[in-house]
mmCIF file of C-alpha atoms in Angstrom:
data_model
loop_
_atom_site.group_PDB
_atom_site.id
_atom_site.type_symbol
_atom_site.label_atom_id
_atom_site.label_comp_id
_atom_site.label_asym_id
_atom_site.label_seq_id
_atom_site.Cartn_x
_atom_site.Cartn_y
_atom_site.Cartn_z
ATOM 1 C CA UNK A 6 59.905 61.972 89.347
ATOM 2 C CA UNK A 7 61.016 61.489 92.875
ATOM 3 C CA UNK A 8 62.425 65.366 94.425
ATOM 4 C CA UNK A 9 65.509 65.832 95.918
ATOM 5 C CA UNK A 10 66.284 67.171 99.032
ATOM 6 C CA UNK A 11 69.202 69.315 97.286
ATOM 7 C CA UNK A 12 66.098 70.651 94.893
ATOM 8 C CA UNK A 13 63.723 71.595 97.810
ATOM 9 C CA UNK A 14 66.894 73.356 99.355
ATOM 10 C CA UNK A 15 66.721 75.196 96.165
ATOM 11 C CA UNK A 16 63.133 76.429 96.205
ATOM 12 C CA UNK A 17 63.368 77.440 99.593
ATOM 13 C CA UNK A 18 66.603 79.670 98.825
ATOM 14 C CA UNK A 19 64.610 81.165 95.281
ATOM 15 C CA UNK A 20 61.875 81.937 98.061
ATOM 16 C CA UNK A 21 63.555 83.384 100.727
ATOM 17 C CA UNK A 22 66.216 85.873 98.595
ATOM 18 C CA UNK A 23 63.306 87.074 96.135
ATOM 19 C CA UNK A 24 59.648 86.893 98.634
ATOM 20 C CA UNK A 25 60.840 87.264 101.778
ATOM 21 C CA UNK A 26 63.758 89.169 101.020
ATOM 22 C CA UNK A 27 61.339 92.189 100.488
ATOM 23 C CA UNK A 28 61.816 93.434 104.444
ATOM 24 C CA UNK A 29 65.378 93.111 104.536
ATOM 25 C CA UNK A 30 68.090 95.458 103.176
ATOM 26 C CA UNK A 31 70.379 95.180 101.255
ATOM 27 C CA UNK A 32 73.343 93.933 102.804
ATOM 28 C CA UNK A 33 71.315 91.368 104.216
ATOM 29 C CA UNK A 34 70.072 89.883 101.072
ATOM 30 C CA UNK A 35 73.629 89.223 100.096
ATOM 31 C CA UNK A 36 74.314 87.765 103.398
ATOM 32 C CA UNK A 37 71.679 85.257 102.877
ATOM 33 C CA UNK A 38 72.890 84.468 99.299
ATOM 34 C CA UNK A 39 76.210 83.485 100.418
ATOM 35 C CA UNK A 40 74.778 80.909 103.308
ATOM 36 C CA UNK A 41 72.117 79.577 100.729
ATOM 37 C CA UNK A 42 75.545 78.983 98.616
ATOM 38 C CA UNK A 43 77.901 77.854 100.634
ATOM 39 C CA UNK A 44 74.657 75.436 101.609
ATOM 40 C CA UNK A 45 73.798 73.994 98.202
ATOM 41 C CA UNK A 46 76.825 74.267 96.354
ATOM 42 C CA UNK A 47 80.265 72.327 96.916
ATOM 43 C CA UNK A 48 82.147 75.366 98.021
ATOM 44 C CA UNK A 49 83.854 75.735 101.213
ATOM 45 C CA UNK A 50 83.022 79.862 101.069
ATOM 46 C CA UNK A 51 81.579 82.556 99.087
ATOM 47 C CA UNK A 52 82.541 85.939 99.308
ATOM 48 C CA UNK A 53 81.212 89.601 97.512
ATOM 49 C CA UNK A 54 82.871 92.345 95.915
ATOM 50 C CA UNK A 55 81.280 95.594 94.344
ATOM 51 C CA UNK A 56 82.339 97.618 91.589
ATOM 52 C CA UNK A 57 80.574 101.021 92.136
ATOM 53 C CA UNK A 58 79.941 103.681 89.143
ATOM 54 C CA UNK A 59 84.033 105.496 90.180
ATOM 55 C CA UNK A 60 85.289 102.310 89.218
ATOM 56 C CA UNK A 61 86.216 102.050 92.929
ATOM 57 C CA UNK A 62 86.426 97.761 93.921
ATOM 58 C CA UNK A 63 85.146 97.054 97.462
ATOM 59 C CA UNK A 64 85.049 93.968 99.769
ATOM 60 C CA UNK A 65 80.849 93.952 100.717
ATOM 61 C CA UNK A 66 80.648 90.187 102.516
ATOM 62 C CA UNK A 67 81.865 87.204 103.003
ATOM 63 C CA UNK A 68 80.549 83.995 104.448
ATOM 64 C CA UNK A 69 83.584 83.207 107.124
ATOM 65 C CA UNK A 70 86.546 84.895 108.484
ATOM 66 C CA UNK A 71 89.479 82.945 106.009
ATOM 67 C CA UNK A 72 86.654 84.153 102.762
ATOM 68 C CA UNK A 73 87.002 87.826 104.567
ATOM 69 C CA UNK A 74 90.899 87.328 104.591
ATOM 70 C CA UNK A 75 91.214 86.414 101.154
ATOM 71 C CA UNK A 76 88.810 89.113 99.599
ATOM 72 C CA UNK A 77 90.662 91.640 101.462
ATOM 73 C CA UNK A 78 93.645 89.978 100.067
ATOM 74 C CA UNK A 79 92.579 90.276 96.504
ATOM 75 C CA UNK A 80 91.908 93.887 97.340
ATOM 76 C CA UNK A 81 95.208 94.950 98.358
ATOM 77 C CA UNK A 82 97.202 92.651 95.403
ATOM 78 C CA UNK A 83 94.596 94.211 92.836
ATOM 79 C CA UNK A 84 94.336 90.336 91.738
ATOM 80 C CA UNK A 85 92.398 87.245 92.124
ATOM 81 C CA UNK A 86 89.117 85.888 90.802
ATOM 82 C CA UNK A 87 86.546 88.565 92.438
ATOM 83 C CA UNK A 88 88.514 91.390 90.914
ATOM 84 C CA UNK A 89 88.676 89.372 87.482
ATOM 85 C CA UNK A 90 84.847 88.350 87.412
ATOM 86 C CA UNK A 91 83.594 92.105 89.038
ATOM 87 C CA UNK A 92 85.458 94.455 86.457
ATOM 88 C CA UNK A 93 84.490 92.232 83.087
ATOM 89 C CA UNK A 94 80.578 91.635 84.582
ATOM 90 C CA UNK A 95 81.152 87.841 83.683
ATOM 91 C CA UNK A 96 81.116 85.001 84.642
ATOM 92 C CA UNK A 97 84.630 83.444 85.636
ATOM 93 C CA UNK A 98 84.759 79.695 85.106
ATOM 94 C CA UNK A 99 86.582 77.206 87.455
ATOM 95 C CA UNK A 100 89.987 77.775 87.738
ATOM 96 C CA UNK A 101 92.614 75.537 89.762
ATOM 97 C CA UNK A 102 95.357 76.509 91.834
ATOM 98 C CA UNK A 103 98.883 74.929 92.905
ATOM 99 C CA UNK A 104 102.197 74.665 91.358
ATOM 100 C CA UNK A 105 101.979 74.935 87.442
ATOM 101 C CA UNK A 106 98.000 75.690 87.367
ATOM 102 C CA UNK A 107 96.261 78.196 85.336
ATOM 103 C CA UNK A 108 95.770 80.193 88.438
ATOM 104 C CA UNK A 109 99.499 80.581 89.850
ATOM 105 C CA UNK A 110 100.029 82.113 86.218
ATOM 106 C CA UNK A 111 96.785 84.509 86.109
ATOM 107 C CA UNK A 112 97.001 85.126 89.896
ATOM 108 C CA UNK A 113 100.560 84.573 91.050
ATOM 109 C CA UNK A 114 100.356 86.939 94.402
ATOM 110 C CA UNK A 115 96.980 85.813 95.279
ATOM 111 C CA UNK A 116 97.574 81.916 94.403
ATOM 112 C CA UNK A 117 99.868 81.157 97.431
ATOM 113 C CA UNK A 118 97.437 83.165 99.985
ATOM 114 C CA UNK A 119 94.744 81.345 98.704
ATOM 115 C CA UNK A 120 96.310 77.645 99.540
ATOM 116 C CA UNK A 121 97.902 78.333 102.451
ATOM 117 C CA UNK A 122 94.124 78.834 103.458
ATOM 118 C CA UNK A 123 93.043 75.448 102.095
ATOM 119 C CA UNK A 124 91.792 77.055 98.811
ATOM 120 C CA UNK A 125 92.719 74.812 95.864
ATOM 121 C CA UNK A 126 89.814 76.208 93.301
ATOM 122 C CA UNK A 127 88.250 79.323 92.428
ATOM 123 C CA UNK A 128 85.207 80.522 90.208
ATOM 124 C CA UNK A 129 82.810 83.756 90.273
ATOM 125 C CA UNK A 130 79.690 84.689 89.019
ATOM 126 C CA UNK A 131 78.114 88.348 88.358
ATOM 127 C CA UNK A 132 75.077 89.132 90.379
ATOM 128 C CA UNK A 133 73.590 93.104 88.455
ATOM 129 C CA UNK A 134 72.535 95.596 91.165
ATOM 130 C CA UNK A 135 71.907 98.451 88.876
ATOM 131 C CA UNK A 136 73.182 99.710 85.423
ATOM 132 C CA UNK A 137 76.043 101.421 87.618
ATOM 133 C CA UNK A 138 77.344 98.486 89.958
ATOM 134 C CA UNK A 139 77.790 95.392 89.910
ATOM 135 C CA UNK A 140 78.745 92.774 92.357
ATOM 136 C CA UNK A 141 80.975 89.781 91.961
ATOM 137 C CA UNK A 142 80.052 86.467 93.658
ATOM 138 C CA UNK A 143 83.528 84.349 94.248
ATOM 139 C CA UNK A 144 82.884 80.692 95.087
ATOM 140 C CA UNK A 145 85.778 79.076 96.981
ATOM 141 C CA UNK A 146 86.386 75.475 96.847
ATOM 142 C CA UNK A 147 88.948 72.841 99.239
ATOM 143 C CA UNK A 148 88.930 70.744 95.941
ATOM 144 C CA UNK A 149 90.508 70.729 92.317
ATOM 145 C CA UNK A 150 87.389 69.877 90.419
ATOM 146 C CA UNK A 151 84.735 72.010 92.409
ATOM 147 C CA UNK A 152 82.661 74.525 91.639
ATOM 148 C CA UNK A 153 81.173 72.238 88.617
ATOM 149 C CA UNK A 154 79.236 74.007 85.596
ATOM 150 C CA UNK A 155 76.238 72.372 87.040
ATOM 151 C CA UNK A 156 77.373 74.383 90.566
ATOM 152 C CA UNK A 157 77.937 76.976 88.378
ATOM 153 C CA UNK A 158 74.818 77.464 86.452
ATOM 154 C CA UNK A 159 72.690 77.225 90.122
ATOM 155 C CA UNK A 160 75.052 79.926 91.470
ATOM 156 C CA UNK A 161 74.406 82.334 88.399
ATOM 157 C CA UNK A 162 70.689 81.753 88.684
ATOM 158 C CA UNK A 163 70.569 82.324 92.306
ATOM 159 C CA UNK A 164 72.690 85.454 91.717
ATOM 160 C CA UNK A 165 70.029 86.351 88.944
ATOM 161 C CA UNK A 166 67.517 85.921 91.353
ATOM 162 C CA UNK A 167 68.676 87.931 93.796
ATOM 163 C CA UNK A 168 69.689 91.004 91.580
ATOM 164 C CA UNK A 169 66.100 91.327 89.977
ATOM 165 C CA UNK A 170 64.887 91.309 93.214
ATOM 166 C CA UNK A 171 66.791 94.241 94.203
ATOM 167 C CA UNK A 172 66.465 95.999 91.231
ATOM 168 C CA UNK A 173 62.156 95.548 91.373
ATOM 169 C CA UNK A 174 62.870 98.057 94.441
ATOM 170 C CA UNK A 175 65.155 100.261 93.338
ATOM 171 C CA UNK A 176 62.526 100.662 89.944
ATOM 172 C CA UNK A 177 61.184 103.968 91.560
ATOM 173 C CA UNK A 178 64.514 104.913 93.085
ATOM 174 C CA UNK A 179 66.532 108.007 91.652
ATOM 175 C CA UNK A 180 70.107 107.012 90.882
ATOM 176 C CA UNK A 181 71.787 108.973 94.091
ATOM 177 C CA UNK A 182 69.689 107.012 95.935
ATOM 178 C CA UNK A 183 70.829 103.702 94.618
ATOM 179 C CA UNK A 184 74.460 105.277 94.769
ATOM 180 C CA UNK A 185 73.427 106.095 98.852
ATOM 181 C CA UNK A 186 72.523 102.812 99.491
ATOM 182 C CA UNK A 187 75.750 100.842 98.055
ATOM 183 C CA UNK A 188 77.504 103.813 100.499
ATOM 184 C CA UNK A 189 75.405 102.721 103.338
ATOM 185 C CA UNK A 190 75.900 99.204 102.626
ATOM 186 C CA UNK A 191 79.347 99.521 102.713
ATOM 187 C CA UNK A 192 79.875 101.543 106.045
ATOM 188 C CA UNK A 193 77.091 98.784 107.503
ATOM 189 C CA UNK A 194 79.781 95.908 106.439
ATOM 190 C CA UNK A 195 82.267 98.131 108.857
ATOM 191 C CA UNK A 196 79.632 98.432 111.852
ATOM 192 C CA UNK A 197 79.109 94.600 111.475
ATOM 193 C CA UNK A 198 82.429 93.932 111.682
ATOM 194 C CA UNK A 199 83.335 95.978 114.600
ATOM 195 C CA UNK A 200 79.693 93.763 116.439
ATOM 196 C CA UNK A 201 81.572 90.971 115.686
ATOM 197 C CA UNK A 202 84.563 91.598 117.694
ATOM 198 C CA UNK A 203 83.063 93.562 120.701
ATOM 199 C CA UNK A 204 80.289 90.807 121.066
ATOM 200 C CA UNK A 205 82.785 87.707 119.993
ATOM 201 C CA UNK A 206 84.864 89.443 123.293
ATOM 202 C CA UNK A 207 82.047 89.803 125.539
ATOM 203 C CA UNK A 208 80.728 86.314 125.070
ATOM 204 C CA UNK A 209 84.132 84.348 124.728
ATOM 205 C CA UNK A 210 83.982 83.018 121.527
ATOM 206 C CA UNK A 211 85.361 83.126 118.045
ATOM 207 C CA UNK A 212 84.152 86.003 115.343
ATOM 208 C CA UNK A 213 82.539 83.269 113.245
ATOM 209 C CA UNK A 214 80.789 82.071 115.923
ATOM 210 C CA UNK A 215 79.526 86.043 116.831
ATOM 211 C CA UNK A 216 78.640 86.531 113.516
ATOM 212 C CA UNK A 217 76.504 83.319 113.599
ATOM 213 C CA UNK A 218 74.437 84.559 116.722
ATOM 214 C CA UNK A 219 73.917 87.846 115.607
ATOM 215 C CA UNK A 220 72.875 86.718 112.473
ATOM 216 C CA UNK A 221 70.115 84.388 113.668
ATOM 217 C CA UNK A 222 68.947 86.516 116.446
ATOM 218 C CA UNK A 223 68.111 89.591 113.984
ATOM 219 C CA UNK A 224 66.692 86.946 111.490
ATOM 220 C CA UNK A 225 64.691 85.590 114.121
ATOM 221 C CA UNK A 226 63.521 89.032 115.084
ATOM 222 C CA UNK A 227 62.809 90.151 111.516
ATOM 223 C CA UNK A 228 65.245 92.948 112.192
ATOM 224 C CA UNK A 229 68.375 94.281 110.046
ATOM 225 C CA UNK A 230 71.665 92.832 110.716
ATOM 226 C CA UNK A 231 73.438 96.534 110.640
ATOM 227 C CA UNK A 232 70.744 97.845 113.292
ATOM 228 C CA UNK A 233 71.379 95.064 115.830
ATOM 229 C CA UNK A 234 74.870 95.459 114.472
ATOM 230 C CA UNK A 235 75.083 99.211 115.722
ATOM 231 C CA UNK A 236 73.286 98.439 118.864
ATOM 232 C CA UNK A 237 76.116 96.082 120.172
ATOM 233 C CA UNK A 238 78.764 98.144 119.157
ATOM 234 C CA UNK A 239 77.220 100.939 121.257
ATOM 235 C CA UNK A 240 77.021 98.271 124.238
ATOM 236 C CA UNK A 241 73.755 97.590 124.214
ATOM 237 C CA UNK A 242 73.365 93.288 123.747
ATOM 238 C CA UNK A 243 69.823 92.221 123.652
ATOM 239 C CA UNK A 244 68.914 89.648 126.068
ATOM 240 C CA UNK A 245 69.054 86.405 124.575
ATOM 241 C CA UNK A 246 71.527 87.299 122.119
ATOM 242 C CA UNK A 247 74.257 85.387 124.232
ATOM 243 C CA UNK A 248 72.314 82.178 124.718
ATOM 244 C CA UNK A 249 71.209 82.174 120.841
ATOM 245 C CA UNK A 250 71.704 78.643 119.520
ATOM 246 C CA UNK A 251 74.207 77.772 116.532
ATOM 247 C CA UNK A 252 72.117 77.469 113.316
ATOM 248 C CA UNK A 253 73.399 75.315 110.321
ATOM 249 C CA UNK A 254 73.355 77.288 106.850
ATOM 250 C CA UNK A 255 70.585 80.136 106.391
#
């Protein structure tokens, strides 16, 4: 039986999020979840959202600035498919939007924010940090009839893959620790943000586009995203970060 090149795609994703993930933290992991994703899956974005053990809901990632938009969004309306799929731990089938769709009913704030931005379909899956939080992945899709169940299934295992990896070192953790590092994630995801803008206006280009450099130059450098992250926003740019070549998916 002849392979794929979608199914080597896929065993170099289950690699990278559960071997090599082992030096990175955890922010980053999820990072590279949603490019291996929004790579192998007919999405146009995937973004995160965490539940912590306070019952608190917080944006963690997102893979572009409209996904970022729109899981803010579902923040502030207290509605939408991440907030669905993260408080019931489950997983949240395809669900259309548009006039007189099963969405504009379930979501009817979120629904119009969501096409205005091209978004015509949404599904989640759960990916299980601990027994305290969980995070919801929310697949985003320009078309009626995407994510499929066959999408589906390969975003749940990859989720699944990525969880048990994070819970094999968190094993010999105390639970305020695993509580401290959702906390640190979380004020990371601000630092990142605020690397994206300074270095996005000190380079002339778009915040995708920053984002995209700064997350292949600490990749390349086997360095965390939030430490090159805080060095930038302190005003310290690497050299070579500005010349750093656009990279296609992860």
């Amino acid at each position: 039986m002849p392979t794929t090149e979608r199914e080597t795609l896929v065993a170099e994703a289950v690699i990278d999020l559960t071997v090599h993930a082992g030096g990175r933290d955890f922010l980053d992991v999820l990072h590279d979840l949603t490019a291996h994703l929004v790579t192998l899956l007919d999405v146009r974005a995937v973004g995160m959202t965490i539940l912590d053990e306070a019952g608190r809901l917080d944006y963690l990632t997102a893979s572009d600035e409209m996904c970022r938009r729109l899981e803010e969004d579902q923040l502030e309306l207290g509605e939408g498919p991440c907030v669905d799929s993260t408080r019931t731990g489950t997983v949240l089938p395809r669900v259309a939007l548009g006039p007189g769709t099963p969405g504009l009913r379930r979501w009817p704030r979120f629904t119009p924010r969501a096409l205005c931005a091209g978004i015509l379909s949404v599904a989640a899956v759960p990916l299980h940090v601990s027994d305290n939080m969980l995070v919801a992945v929310n697949l985003m899709s320009t078309t009626s009839g995407a994510p499929t169940e066959q999408d589906l299934r390969l975003a749940q295992l990859l989720a699944d893959a990525t969880g048990a990896r994070l819970q094999q070192r968190q094993v010999l953790r105390a639970r305020d620790e695993i509580c401290d590092q959702m906390e640190t994630a979380l004020d990371t995801r601000i630092v990142i943000e605020q690397a994206k803008g300074a270095l996005a206006a000190r380079l002339g280009v778009d915040v995708e586009e920053a984002f995209i450099r700064l997350r292949s130059h600490a990749r390349a450098r086997q360095q965390t995203l939030g430490d090159l992250a805080t060095h930038v926003t302190r005003g310290a740019v690497p050299p070579g970060l500005g010349t750093v070549p656009r990279r296609a998916g992860p």
